[in-house]
PDB file of C-alpha atoms in Angstrom:
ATOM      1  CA  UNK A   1      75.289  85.960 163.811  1.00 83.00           C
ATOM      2  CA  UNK A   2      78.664  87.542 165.613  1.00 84.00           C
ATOM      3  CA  UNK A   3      80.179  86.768 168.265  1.00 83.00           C
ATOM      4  CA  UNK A   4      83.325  88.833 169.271  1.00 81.00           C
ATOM      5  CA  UNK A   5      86.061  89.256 166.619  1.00 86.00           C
ATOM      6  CA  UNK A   6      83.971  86.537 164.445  1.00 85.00           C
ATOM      7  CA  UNK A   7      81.089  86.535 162.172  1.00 85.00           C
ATOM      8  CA  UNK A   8      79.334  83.911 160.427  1.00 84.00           C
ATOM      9  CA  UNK A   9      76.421  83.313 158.197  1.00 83.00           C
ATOM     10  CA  UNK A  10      75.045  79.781 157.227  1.00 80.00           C
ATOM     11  CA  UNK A  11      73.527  78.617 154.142  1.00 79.00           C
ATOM     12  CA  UNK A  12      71.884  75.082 153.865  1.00 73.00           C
ATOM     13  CA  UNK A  13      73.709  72.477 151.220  1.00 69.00           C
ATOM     14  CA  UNK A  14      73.417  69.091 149.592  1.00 71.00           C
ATOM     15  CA  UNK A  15      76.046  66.980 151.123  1.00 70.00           C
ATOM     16  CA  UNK A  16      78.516  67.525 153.959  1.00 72.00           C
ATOM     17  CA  UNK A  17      78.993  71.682 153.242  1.00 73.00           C
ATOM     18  CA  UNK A  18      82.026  74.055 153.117  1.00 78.00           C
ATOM     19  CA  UNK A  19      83.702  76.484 155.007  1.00 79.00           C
ATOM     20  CA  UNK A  20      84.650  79.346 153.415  1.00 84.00           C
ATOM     21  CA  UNK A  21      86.800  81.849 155.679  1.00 87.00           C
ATOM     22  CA  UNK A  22      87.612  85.301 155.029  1.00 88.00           C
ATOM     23  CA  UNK A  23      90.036  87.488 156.703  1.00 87.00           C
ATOM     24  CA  UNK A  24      91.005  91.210 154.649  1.00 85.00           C
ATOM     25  CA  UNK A  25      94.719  92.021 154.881  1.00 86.00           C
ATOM     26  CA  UNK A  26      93.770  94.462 157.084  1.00 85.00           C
ATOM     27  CA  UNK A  27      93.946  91.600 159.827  1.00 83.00           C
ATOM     28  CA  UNK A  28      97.454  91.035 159.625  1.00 84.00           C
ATOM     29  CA  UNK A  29     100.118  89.969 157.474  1.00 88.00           C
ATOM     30  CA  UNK A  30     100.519  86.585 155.648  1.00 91.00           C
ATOM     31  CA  UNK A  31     101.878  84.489 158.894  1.00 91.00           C
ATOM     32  CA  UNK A  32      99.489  86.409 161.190  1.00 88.00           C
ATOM     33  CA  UNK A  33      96.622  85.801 158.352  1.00 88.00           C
ATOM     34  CA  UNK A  34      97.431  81.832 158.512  1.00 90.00           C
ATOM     35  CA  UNK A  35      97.739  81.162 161.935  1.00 90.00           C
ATOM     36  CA  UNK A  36      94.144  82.738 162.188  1.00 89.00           C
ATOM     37  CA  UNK A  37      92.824  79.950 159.425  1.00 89.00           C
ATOM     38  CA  UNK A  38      94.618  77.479 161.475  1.00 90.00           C
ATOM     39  CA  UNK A  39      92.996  78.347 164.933  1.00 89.00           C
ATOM     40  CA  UNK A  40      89.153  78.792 162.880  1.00 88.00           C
ATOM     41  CA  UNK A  41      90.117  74.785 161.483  1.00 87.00           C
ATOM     42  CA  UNK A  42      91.186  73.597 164.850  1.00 88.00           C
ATOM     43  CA  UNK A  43      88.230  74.886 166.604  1.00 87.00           C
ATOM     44  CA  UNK A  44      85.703  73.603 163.444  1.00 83.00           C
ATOM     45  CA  UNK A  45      87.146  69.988 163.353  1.00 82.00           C
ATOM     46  CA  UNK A  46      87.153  69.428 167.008  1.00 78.00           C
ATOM     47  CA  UNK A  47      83.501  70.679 167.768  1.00 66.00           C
ATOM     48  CA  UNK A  48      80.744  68.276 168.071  1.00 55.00           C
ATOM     49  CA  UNK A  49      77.939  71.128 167.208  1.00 57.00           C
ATOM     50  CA  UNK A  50      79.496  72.007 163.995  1.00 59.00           C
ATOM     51  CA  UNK A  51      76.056  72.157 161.398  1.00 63.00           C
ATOM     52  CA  UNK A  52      76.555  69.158 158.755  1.00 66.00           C
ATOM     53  CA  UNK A  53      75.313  69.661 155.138  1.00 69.00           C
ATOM     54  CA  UNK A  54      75.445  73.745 155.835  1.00 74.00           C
ATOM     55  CA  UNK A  55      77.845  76.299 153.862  1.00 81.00           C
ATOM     56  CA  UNK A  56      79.423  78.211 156.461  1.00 82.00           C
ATOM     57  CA  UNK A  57      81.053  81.803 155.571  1.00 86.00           C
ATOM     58  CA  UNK A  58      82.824  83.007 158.324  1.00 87.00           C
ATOM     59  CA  UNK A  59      84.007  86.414 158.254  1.00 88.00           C
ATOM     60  CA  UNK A  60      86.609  87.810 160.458  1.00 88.00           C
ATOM     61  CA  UNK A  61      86.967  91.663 162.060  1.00 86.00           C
ATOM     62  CA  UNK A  62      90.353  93.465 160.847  1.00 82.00           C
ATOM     63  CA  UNK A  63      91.114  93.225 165.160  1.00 85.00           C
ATOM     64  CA  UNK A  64      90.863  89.430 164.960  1.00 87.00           C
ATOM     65  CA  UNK A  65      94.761  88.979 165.342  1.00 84.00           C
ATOM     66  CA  UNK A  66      95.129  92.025 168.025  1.00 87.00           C
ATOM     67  CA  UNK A  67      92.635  89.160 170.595  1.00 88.00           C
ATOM     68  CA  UNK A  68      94.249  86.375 172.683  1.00 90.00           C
ATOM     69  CA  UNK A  69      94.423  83.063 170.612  1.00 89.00           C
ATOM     70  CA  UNK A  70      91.841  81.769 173.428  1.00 92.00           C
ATOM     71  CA  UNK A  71      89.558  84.160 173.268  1.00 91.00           C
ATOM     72  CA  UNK A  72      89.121  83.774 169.365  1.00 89.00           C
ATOM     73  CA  UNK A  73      89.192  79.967 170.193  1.00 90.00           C
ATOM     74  CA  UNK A  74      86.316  80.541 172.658  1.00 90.00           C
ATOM     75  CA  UNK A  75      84.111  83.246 170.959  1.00 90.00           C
ATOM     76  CA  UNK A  76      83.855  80.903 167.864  1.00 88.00           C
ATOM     77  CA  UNK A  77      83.040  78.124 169.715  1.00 88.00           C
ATOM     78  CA  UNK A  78      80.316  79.350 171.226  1.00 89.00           C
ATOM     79  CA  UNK A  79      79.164  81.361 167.967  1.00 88.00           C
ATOM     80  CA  UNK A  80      79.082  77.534 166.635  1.00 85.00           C
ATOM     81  CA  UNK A  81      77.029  76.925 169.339  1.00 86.00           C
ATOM     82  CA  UNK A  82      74.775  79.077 168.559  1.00 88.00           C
ATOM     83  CA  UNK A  83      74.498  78.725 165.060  1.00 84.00           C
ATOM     84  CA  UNK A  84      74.052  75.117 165.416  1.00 81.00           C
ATOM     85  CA  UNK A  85      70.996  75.793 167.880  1.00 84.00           C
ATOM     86  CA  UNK A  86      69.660  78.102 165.255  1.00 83.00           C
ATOM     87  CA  UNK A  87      69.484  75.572 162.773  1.00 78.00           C
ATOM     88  CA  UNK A  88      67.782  72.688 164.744  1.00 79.00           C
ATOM     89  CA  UNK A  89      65.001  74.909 165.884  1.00 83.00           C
ATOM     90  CA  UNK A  90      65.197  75.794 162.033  1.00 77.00           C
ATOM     91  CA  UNK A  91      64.722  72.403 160.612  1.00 72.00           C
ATOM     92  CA  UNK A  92      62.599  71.584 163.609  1.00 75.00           C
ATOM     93  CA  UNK A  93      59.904  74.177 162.779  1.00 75.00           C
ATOM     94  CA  UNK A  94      60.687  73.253 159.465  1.00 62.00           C
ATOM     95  CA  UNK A  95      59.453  69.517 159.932  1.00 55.00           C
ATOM     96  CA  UNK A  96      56.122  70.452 162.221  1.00 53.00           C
ATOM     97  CA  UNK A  97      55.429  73.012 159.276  1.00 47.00           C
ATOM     98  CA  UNK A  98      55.426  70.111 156.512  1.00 46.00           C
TER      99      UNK A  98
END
């Protein structure tokens, strides 16, 4: 699932989950690089849809760092969103299935 400079896939896990973030050098240097991890943790701890007991990768374009700080606040928040979504009609076919 992708949503502007983000992308993110989700795998289901025993327990509370991970997130695993990765941004290439291409993105930017070290500072740049960070501040991009920080932003991606803001938005992750202060979202109510973010999936518990999922492994989340979330991948970042090389252009992430050339976007406005609000619009990669915004695009991951609503590919969250989504993703979250996704995985309740998941486990909800999931249960009428069993």
């Amino acid at each position: 699932m992708s949503a502007g400079p983000w992308t993110i896939c989700a795998n289901s896990a025993a327990g509370r989950g991970r997130l695993i973030l990765a941004l290439g050098r291409a993105s930017g240097g070290a500072v740049t690089r960070s501040r991009v991890r920080r932003i991606a943790r803001e938005v992750l701890a202060g979202r109510c849809e973010r999936p518990e007991g999922a492994d989340l990768l979330l991948l970042a374009r090389s252009d992430v760092s050339r976007h406005p700080r609000r619009q990669v606040r915004g695009s991951l928040a609503e590919l969250l969103k989504r993703l979250s979504a996704a995985l309740a009609r998941q486990a909800g076919q999931g249960q009428r299935h069993a």
